[in-house]
Amino acid sequence: IKVTTAGRTDAGVHATGQVVSFVADRAFPIERLTLALNASLPDDLTVREAANVAERFSARFSALERTYVYLVWNHAVPSALLARYAYHVYGALDLDRMAEAAHGLIGEHDFRSFCGMLPESGPTIRTVRAITMRRSGDLVVLLLRADGFLHRMVRNIVGTVLEIGNGRRDVASIGPTLAARSRTEAGHTAPAHGLYLAGVTYPDYDSFKAPPPAYDAM
């Protein structure tokens, strides 16, 4: 059974397109499963839909791509309503500089410089397929899509690109940062509360759903 959920994790990261798969001990009408699960879940976690899937399906290992969205509230004054859902950056941000730098991260690279905790096994090479950003009023929405992400990779990329956007780091520094393969060469780690797992792509399904504050900017 595949279940698509939305909610908030203990680490402060949000999800609007998380997918979970499990094997049930007994039969249950799939058309009633969403309603039944939501009746038992806490208020900060909801099931969007449920479906029967092939026995070998894995929510984690069958995925082809993952898409994350990161929200930045770019205003001199913090937003009380978005305090838990967007990173407050009060200084001006140059999105053209940010986009130029992000372009240097597209493709297959060793992202060791942007990895928080190295994997116990396996390479640190990933293929980033898209990094886009746009502004909707005072909200800046960044979208990152890749075949997979390392530990804190999205938040480290966002922190680095924001430092480029506010002029603290050169646009041209992104190449040497990648090549250094050292976490100390990249920028700060953007906080967890601005991050959303927005979608997971499978051969016949995409769970993408934009975070509510970002609807107008997607």
Short mmCIF file of C-alpha atoms in Angstrom, two decimals:
data_model
loop_
_atom_site.label_atom_id
_atom_site.label_comp_id
_atom_site.label_asym_id
_atom_site.label_seq_id
_atom_site.Cartn_x
_atom_site.Cartn_y
_atom_site.Cartn_z
CA ILE A 1 0.00 0.00 0.00
CA LYS A 2 1.28 3.47 -0.90
CA VAL A 3 0.23 6.47 1.19
CA THR A 4 0.96 10.10 0.30
CA THR A 5 1.16 12.37 3.33
CA ALA A 6 1.73 15.96 4.39
CA GLY A 7 3.03 17.17 7.72
CA ARG A 8 5.99 18.20 9.84
CA THR A 9 8.86 16.05 11.12
CA ASP A 10 10.52 16.22 14.53
CA ALA A 11 13.51 17.92 12.89
CA GLY A 12 11.33 20.86 11.84
CA VAL A 13 11.33 19.97 8.14
CA HIS A 14 7.92 19.96 6.45
CA ALA A 15 6.53 17.68 3.77
CA THR A 16 3.69 18.17 1.32
CA GLY A 17 4.51 15.18 -0.91
CA GLN A 18 5.96 12.48 1.34
CA VAL A 19 5.26 8.91 0.23
CA VAL A 20 5.11 5.91 2.58
CA SER A 21 4.71 2.26 1.63
CA PHE A 22 3.82 -0.67 3.88
CA VAL A 23 2.38 -4.18 3.92
CA ALA A 24 -0.90 -4.54 5.82
CA ASP A 25 -1.59 -7.54 8.06
CA ARG A 26 -5.17 -7.80 6.84
CA ALA A 27 -7.36 -6.56 4.02
CA PHE A 28 -8.96 -3.11 4.27
CA PRO A 29 -11.02 -1.24 1.64
CA ILE A 30 -8.46 1.00 -0.03
CA GLU A 31 -11.10 3.63 -0.84
CA ARG A 32 -11.68 4.09 2.92
CA LEU A 33 -8.06 3.99 4.06
CA THR A 34 -7.36 7.73 3.71
CA LEU A 35 -10.37 8.63 5.85
CA ALA A 36 -9.57 5.95 8.42
CA LEU A 37 -5.93 7.01 8.81
CA ASN A 38 -6.75 10.71 9.12
CA ALA A 39 -9.22 9.93 11.90
CA SER A 40 -6.34 8.54 13.98
CA LEU A 41 -3.44 10.83 13.05
CA PRO A 42 -2.38 14.00 14.93
CA ASP A 43 -3.38 17.40 13.54
CA ASP A 44 0.03 18.07 11.98
CA LEU A 45 -0.01 14.95 9.77
CA THR A 46 -2.55 14.13 7.08
CA VAL A 47 -2.91 11.47 4.39
CA ARG A 48 -3.72 12.86 0.94
CA GLU A 49 -4.35 9.58 -0.85
CA ALA A 50 -3.77 5.84 -0.68
CA ALA A 51 -3.36 3.18 -3.36
CA ASN A 52 -2.47 -0.46 -3.77
CA VAL A 53 0.92 -0.99 -5.40
CA ALA A 54 3.05 -3.86 -6.65
CA GLU A 55 4.57 -6.10 -4.00
CA ARG A 56 8.13 -4.99 -4.85
CA PHE A 57 7.32 -1.26 -4.67
CA SER A 58 9.37 0.74 -2.17
CA ALA A 59 8.56 4.37 -1.38
CA ARG A 60 12.29 4.99 -0.92
CA PHE A 61 14.08 2.76 -3.41
CA SER A 62 11.59 2.94 -6.30
CA ALA A 63 11.88 6.74 -6.49
CA LEU A 64 13.39 8.31 -9.61
CA GLU A 65 13.56 11.90 -8.40
CA ARG A 66 12.87 13.99 -5.33
CA THR A 67 11.80 17.63 -5.29
CA TYR A 68 12.35 20.00 -2.39
CA VAL A 69 11.01 23.52 -1.97
CA TYR A 70 12.63 26.06 0.32
CA LEU A 71 10.83 29.24 1.43
CA VAL A 72 12.54 32.50 2.36
CA TRP A 73 10.70 35.47 3.86
CA ASN A 74 12.79 38.36 2.49
CA HIS A 75 11.66 41.44 4.37
CA ALA A 76 13.09 43.82 6.95
CA VAL A 77 10.38 42.76 9.42
CA PRO A 78 9.80 39.10 10.40
CA SER A 79 6.45 37.48 9.65
CA ALA A 80 4.69 36.12 12.73
CA LEU A 81 2.46 33.92 10.56
CA LEU A 82 5.34 32.42 8.55
CA ALA A 83 7.85 32.15 11.39
CA ARG A 84 7.56 28.34 11.45
CA TYR A 85 7.34 27.91 7.69
CA ALA A 86 9.89 30.23 6.05
CA TYR A 87 13.45 31.38 6.79
CA HIS A 88 13.58 35.11 7.56
CA VAL A 89 16.32 36.90 5.61
CA TYR A 90 16.09 40.66 6.16
CA GLY A 91 18.76 41.87 3.70
CA ALA A 92 18.17 42.38 -0.02
CA LEU A 93 18.66 39.31 -2.21
CA ASP A 94 19.79 39.41 -5.85
CA LEU A 95 17.96 36.50 -7.47
CA ASP A 96 19.90 36.90 -10.73
CA ARG A 97 23.16 36.24 -8.90
CA MET A 98 21.60 33.32 -7.07
CA ALA A 99 20.29 31.77 -10.29
CA GLU A 100 23.64 32.18 -12.03
CA ALA A 101 25.42 30.42 -9.17
CA ALA A 102 22.80 27.67 -8.98
CA HIS A 103 23.28 26.94 -12.68
CA GLY A 104 26.79 25.75 -11.84
CA LEU A 105 25.31 23.00 -9.66
CA ILE A 106 23.13 21.50 -12.38
CA GLY A 107 24.25 18.09 -13.62
CA GLU A 108 26.20 15.22 -12.11
CA HIS A 109 28.73 16.36 -9.49
CA ASP A 110 30.38 15.23 -6.31
CA PHE A 111 28.39 17.19 -3.71
CA ARG A 112 30.62 16.32 -0.77
CA SER A 113 31.08 20.06 -0.04
CA PHE A 114 27.33 20.34 0.54
CA CYS A 115 26.93 17.18 2.60
CA GLY A 116 26.29 17.46 6.34
CA MET A 117 27.02 13.89 7.40
CA LEU A 118 28.79 11.63 4.93
CA PRO A 119 26.97 8.41 3.99
CA GLU A 120 28.22 5.26 5.68
CA SER A 121 28.69 3.69 2.27
CA GLY A 122 28.33 4.77 -1.33
CA PRO A 123 29.47 7.84 -3.25
CA THR A 124 28.60 11.49 -2.70
CA ILE A 125 27.83 11.97 -6.39
CA ARG A 126 24.33 13.13 -7.25
CA THR A 127 22.62 14.50 -10.36
CA VAL A 128 20.80 17.79 -9.83
CA ARG A 129 18.26 18.30 -12.59
CA ALA A 130 16.80 21.68 -11.69
CA ILE A 131 17.28 24.58 -9.31
CA THR A 132 14.81 27.41 -9.83
CA MET A 133 13.88 30.45 -7.80
CA ARG A 134 11.30 33.15 -8.04
CA ARG A 135 9.89 35.95 -5.94
CA SER A 136 6.25 36.50 -5.01
CA GLY A 137 6.12 39.73 -3.08
CA ASP A 138 8.41 39.24 -0.09
CA LEU A 139 8.47 35.46 -0.42
CA VAL A 140 11.35 33.84 -2.30
CA VAL A 141 10.68 30.25 -3.38
CA LEU A 142 13.54 27.93 -4.31
CA LEU A 143 12.87 24.56 -5.93
CA LEU A 144 15.53 21.84 -6.16
CA ARG A 145 15.05 18.57 -8.04
CA ALA A 146 17.55 15.70 -8.22
CA ASP A 147 17.88 11.94 -8.44
CA GLY A 148 18.69 12.03 -4.73
CA PHE A 149 20.09 14.29 -2.03
CA LEU A 150 22.79 13.86 0.60
CA HIS A 151 22.32 14.69 4.28
CA ARG A 152 21.47 18.41 4.56
CA MET A 153 22.47 18.91 0.92
CA VAL A 154 19.45 21.07 0.09
CA ARG A 155 19.86 23.29 3.13
CA ASN A 156 23.60 23.70 2.50
CA ILE A 157 23.02 24.62 -1.13
CA VAL A 158 20.34 27.11 -0.12
CA GLY A 159 22.58 28.67 2.54
CA THR A 160 25.42 29.03 0.03
CA VAL A 161 23.21 30.50 -2.69
CA LEU A 162 21.71 32.98 -0.21
CA GLU A 163 25.20 34.19 0.71
CA ILE A 164 25.79 34.78 -2.99
CA GLY A 165 22.45 36.57 -3.24
CA ASN A 166 23.32 39.02 -0.46
CA GLY A 167 26.83 39.67 -1.79
CA ARG A 168 28.80 37.90 0.94
CA ARG A 169 30.10 35.32 -1.53
CA ASP A 170 31.11 35.61 -5.19
CA VAL A 171 29.07 33.97 -7.94
CA ALA A 172 32.27 32.46 -9.33
CA SER A 173 32.96 30.71 -6.02
CA ILE A 174 30.45 27.93 -6.71
CA GLY A 175 32.81 25.97 -8.98
CA PRO A 176 35.77 25.97 -6.57
CA THR A 177 33.38 25.11 -3.72
CA LEU A 178 32.24 21.98 -5.57
CA ALA A 179 35.79 21.04 -6.50
CA ALA A 180 37.08 21.40 -2.93
CA ARG A 181 34.98 18.44 -1.72
CA SER A 182 35.04 19.99 1.76
CA ARG A 183 32.05 21.13 3.81
CA THR A 184 34.06 24.05 5.20
CA GLU A 185 34.16 25.65 1.74
CA ALA A 186 30.39 25.97 1.34
CA GLY A 187 28.06 28.43 3.03
CA HIS A 188 25.93 28.13 6.13
CA THR A 189 23.21 25.54 6.61
CA ALA A 190 19.81 27.15 6.07
CA PRO A 191 17.45 26.30 8.96
CA ALA A 192 15.12 23.31 8.72
CA HIS A 193 11.83 25.15 9.11
CA GLY A 194 11.96 26.61 5.59
CA LEU A 195 12.38 23.22 3.91
CA TYR A 196 9.63 21.08 2.35
CA LEU A 197 9.82 17.66 0.73
CA ALA A 198 7.36 18.66 -1.98
CA GLY A 199 7.35 15.64 -4.25
CA VAL A 200 8.70 12.22 -5.11
CA THR A 201 8.63 10.95 -8.70
CA TYR A 202 8.07 7.32 -9.66
CA PRO A 203 7.69 5.71 -13.09
CA ASP A 204 3.91 6.17 -13.01
CA TYR A 205 3.28 8.70 -10.22
CA ASP A 206 4.43 12.11 -8.98
CA SER A 207 3.41 13.20 -5.48
CA PHE A 208 4.39 16.87 -5.98
CA LYS A 209 2.31 19.44 -4.13
CA ALA A 210 3.48 23.00 -3.56
CA PRO A 211 3.59 24.27 0.06
CA PRO A 212 0.55 26.49 0.74
CA PRO A 213 2.53 29.74 1.25
CA ALA A 214 4.20 29.22 -2.15
CA TYR A 215 1.15 28.59 -4.35
CA ASP A 216 1.26 32.02 -6.03
CA ALA A 217 4.99 31.72 -6.76
CA MET A 218 5.09 28.22 -8.28
#
